[in-house]
mmCIF file of C-alpha atoms in Angstrom:
data_model
loop_
_atom_site.group_PDB
_atom_site.id
_atom_site.type_symbol
_atom_site.label_atom_id
_atom_site.label_comp_id
_atom_site.label_asym_id
_atom_site.label_seq_id
_atom_site.Cartn_x
_atom_site.Cartn_y
_atom_site.Cartn_z
ATOM 1 C CA MET A 20 63.003 27.448 -109.222
ATOM 2 C CA PRO A 21 62.231 31.351 -108.580
ATOM 3 C CA THR A 22 60.861 32.133 -105.070
ATOM 4 C CA HIS A 23 57.595 33.979 -104.348
ATOM 5 C CA ASP A 24 59.642 37.266 -103.812
ATOM 6 C CA GLU A 25 61.535 36.769 -107.101
ATOM 7 C CA LYS A 26 58.187 36.371 -109.080
ATOM 8 C CA ALA A 27 56.494 39.224 -107.189
ATOM 9 C CA ALA A 28 59.662 41.550 -108.090
ATOM 10 C CA PHE A 29 59.619 40.419 -111.728
ATOM 11 C CA SER A 30 55.833 41.336 -111.769
ATOM 12 C CA LYS A 31 56.488 44.726 -110.631
ATOM 13 C CA ARG A 32 59.222 45.318 -113.145
ATOM 14 C CA LEU A 33 57.090 44.096 -115.868
ATOM 15 C CA GLU A 34 54.169 46.342 -114.895
ATOM 16 C CA LEU A 35 56.895 49.317 -114.768
ATOM 17 C CA ALA A 36 58.168 48.392 -118.153
ATOM 18 C CA LEU A 37 54.582 48.205 -119.740
ATOM 19 C CA ARG A 38 53.859 51.504 -118.187
ATOM 20 C CA ARG A 39 56.970 53.197 -119.497
ATOM 21 C CA SER A 40 56.498 51.598 -123.002
ATOM 22 C CA GLN A 41 52.747 51.682 -123.493
ATOM 23 C CA GLY A 42 51.952 54.590 -121.272
ATOM 24 C CA MET A 43 49.176 52.558 -119.420
ATOM 25 C CA ASN A 44 48.240 49.629 -117.204
ATOM 26 C CA VAL A 45 47.760 46.724 -119.532
ATOM 27 C CA GLY A 46 45.329 43.859 -118.434
ATOM 28 C CA ALA A 47 46.330 40.121 -118.784
ATOM 29 C CA SER A 48 44.200 39.686 -121.969
ATOM 30 C CA GLU A 49 45.661 42.680 -123.619
ATOM 31 C CA LEU A 50 49.291 41.716 -122.546
ATOM 32 C CA ALA A 51 48.725 38.222 -124.100
ATOM 33 C CA LEU A 52 47.301 39.672 -127.327
ATOM 34 C CA ARG A 53 50.070 42.167 -127.588
ATOM 35 C CA PHE A 54 52.842 39.593 -126.717
ATOM 36 C CA ASN A 55 51.474 36.965 -129.080
ATOM 37 C CA LEU A 56 51.630 39.397 -131.990
ATOM 38 C CA ARG A 57 55.447 39.781 -131.389
ATOM 39 C CA HIS A 58 56.453 36.210 -130.344
ATOM 40 C CA THR A 59 57.448 33.828 -132.881
ATOM 41 C CA GLY A 60 57.172 30.777 -130.641
ATOM 42 C CA ALA A 61 54.035 29.325 -128.857
ATOM 43 C CA SER A 62 51.499 31.850 -128.061
ATOM 44 C CA VAL A 63 50.442 32.418 -124.316
ATOM 45 C CA SER A 64 46.993 32.561 -122.747
ATOM 46 C CA ALA A 65 45.562 35.343 -120.893
ATOM 47 C CA GLN A 66 45.828 33.191 -117.910
ATOM 48 C CA THR A 67 49.715 32.828 -118.465
ATOM 49 C CA ALA A 68 49.921 36.591 -118.665
ATOM 50 C CA HIS A 69 47.792 37.109 -115.505
ATOM 51 C CA LYS A 70 50.216 34.838 -113.831
ATOM 52 C CA TRP A 71 53.071 37.171 -115.041
ATOM 53 C CA LEU A 72 51.242 40.101 -113.741
ATOM 54 C CA SER A 73 50.343 38.737 -110.550
ATOM 55 C CA GLY A 74 53.645 37.503 -109.548
ATOM 56 C CA ARG A 75 52.686 33.758 -109.775
ATOM 57 C CA SER A 76 55.238 32.787 -112.580
ATOM 58 C CA ILE A 77 58.129 34.158 -114.669
ATOM 59 C CA PRO A 78 58.332 33.630 -118.253
ATOM 60 C CA THR A 79 60.788 31.228 -120.175
ATOM 61 C CA ASN A 80 64.074 32.851 -121.655
ATOM 62 C CA ASP A 81 62.470 33.044 -125.098
ATOM 63 C CA LYS A 82 59.695 34.896 -123.791
ATOM 64 C CA LEU A 83 61.577 37.211 -121.637
ATOM 65 C CA ALA A 84 63.557 38.051 -124.809
ATOM 66 C CA THR A 85 60.416 39.009 -126.674
ATOM 67 C CA LEU A 86 59.071 41.111 -123.784
ATOM 68 C CA SER A 87 62.353 42.773 -123.282
ATOM 69 C CA ASN A 88 62.623 43.735 -126.964
ATOM 70 C CA TRP A 89 59.137 44.671 -127.161
ATOM 71 C CA LEU A 90 59.152 46.806 -124.109
ATOM 72 C CA ASN A 91 62.751 48.052 -124.795
ATOM 73 C CA VAL A 92 64.275 47.004 -121.561
ATOM 74 C CA ASP A 93 67.321 45.015 -120.593
ATOM 75 C CA LYS A 94 66.436 41.259 -120.419
ATOM 76 C CA HIS A 95 68.721 40.870 -117.328
ATOM 77 C CA TRP A 96 66.990 43.650 -115.547
ATOM 78 C CA LEU A 97 63.358 42.239 -116.542
ATOM 79 C CA HIS A 98 64.221 38.886 -115.080
ATOM 80 C CA TYR A 99 66.486 39.611 -112.103
ATOM 81 C CA GLY A 100 66.297 43.344 -111.563
ATOM 82 C CA PRO A 101 69.194 45.863 -111.731
ATOM 83 C CA PRO A 102 72.792 44.650 -110.890
ATOM 84 C CA PRO A 103 74.306 45.708 -107.751
ATOM 85 C CA VAL A 104 75.786 49.245 -107.677
ATOM 86 C CA SER A 105 79.484 49.642 -107.290
ATOM 87 C CA MET A 106 80.730 52.795 -105.930
ATOM 88 C CA ASP A 107 83.668 53.003 -108.431
ATOM 89 C CA ASN A 108 81.367 52.452 -111.567
ATOM 90 C CA GLY A 109 81.758 55.327 -113.955
ATOM 91 C CA ALA A 110 84.596 56.850 -111.910
ATOM 92 C CA LYS A 111 87.459 55.209 -113.970
ATOM 93 C CA GLY A 112 89.624 57.802 -115.903
ATOM 94 C CA THR A 113 87.733 60.781 -114.290
ATOM 95 C CA GLY A 114 90.333 61.359 -111.523
ATOM 96 C CA ALA A 115 87.358 60.611 -109.010
ATOM 97 C CA GLU A 116 89.054 57.292 -107.786
ATOM 98 C CA THR A 117 91.605 59.168 -105.715
ATOM 99 C CA ALA A 118 89.165 61.665 -104.009
ATOM 100 C CA ALA A 119 87.088 60.536 -101.229
ATOM 101 C CA PRO A 120 83.352 61.104 -101.688
ATOM 102 C CA SER A 121 82.192 64.237 -99.910
ATOM 103 C CA THR A 122 79.262 64.147 -97.133
ATOM 104 C CA GLU A 123 76.770 65.271 -99.749
ATOM 105 C CA VAL A 124 77.645 62.547 -102.173
ATOM 106 C CA ILE A 125 77.351 59.964 -99.411
ATOM 107 C CA GLN A 126 73.998 61.208 -98.245
ATOM 108 C CA LEU A 127 72.610 61.096 -101.774
ATOM 109 C CA ALA A 128 74.036 57.661 -102.350
ATOM 110 C CA GLN A 129 72.290 56.490 -99.186
ATOM 111 C CA LYS A 130 68.913 58.024 -100.337
ATOM 112 C CA ILE A 131 69.361 56.343 -103.728
ATOM 113 C CA GLN A 132 70.161 52.965 -102.191
ATOM 114 C CA ALA A 133 66.894 53.324 -100.079
ATOM 115 C CA LEU A 134 64.820 53.625 -103.047
ATOM 116 C CA PRO A 135 62.949 50.541 -104.433
ATOM 117 C CA ALA A 136 64.673 48.699 -107.170
ATOM 118 C CA HIS A 137 62.398 49.948 -109.969
ATOM 119 C CA ARG A 138 62.961 53.612 -108.935
ATOM 120 C CA ARG A 139 66.866 53.189 -108.713
ATOM 121 C CA TYR A 140 66.585 51.788 -112.238
ATOM 122 C CA LEU A 141 64.678 54.962 -113.376
ATOM 123 C CA LEU A 142 67.227 57.138 -111.686
ATOM 124 C CA GLU A 143 70.070 55.382 -113.427
ATOM 125 C CA GLU A 144 68.365 55.662 -116.833
ATOM 126 C CA LEU A 145 67.898 59.304 -116.208
ATOM 127 C CA VAL A 146 71.639 59.787 -115.326
ATOM 128 C CA ASN A 147 72.670 57.813 -118.283
ATOM 129 C CA GLN A 148 70.573 60.077 -120.474
ATOM 130 C CA LEU A 149 71.844 63.317 -118.923
ATOM 131 C CA GLN A 150 75.432 61.879 -119.453
ATOM 132 C CA ASP A 151 74.775 61.143 -123.100
ATOM 133 C CA ASN A 152 73.781 64.824 -123.548
ATOM 134 C CA LEU A 153 77.017 66.396 -122.307
#
């Protein structure tokens, strides 16, 4: 059973994903309508969508899959948030594993770590896009 904090965090990630995908804040009725157009299982009511948006419940796995596909986000991220950040992620094969991080890198990492989870996710997405363009 998810805790109140987990439900509230899911709600924030859902709102963030909706803003990124739809470019606006979507109310419960609109969310239910748009969701039901895409979901092949049982439809959801506006009250259910309101519970998702207000942090009172988290959808079942099949509904999470529909939401993540629709909003183009990772299902795991939508449900649980970003995975813990490892300092050696991305450093393999670059020679960076032997060099100690500089003071500037450590300070930047501390600033990033202090950001709320949804902002860290956005920053990670930006870095991934920048790396893809190299």
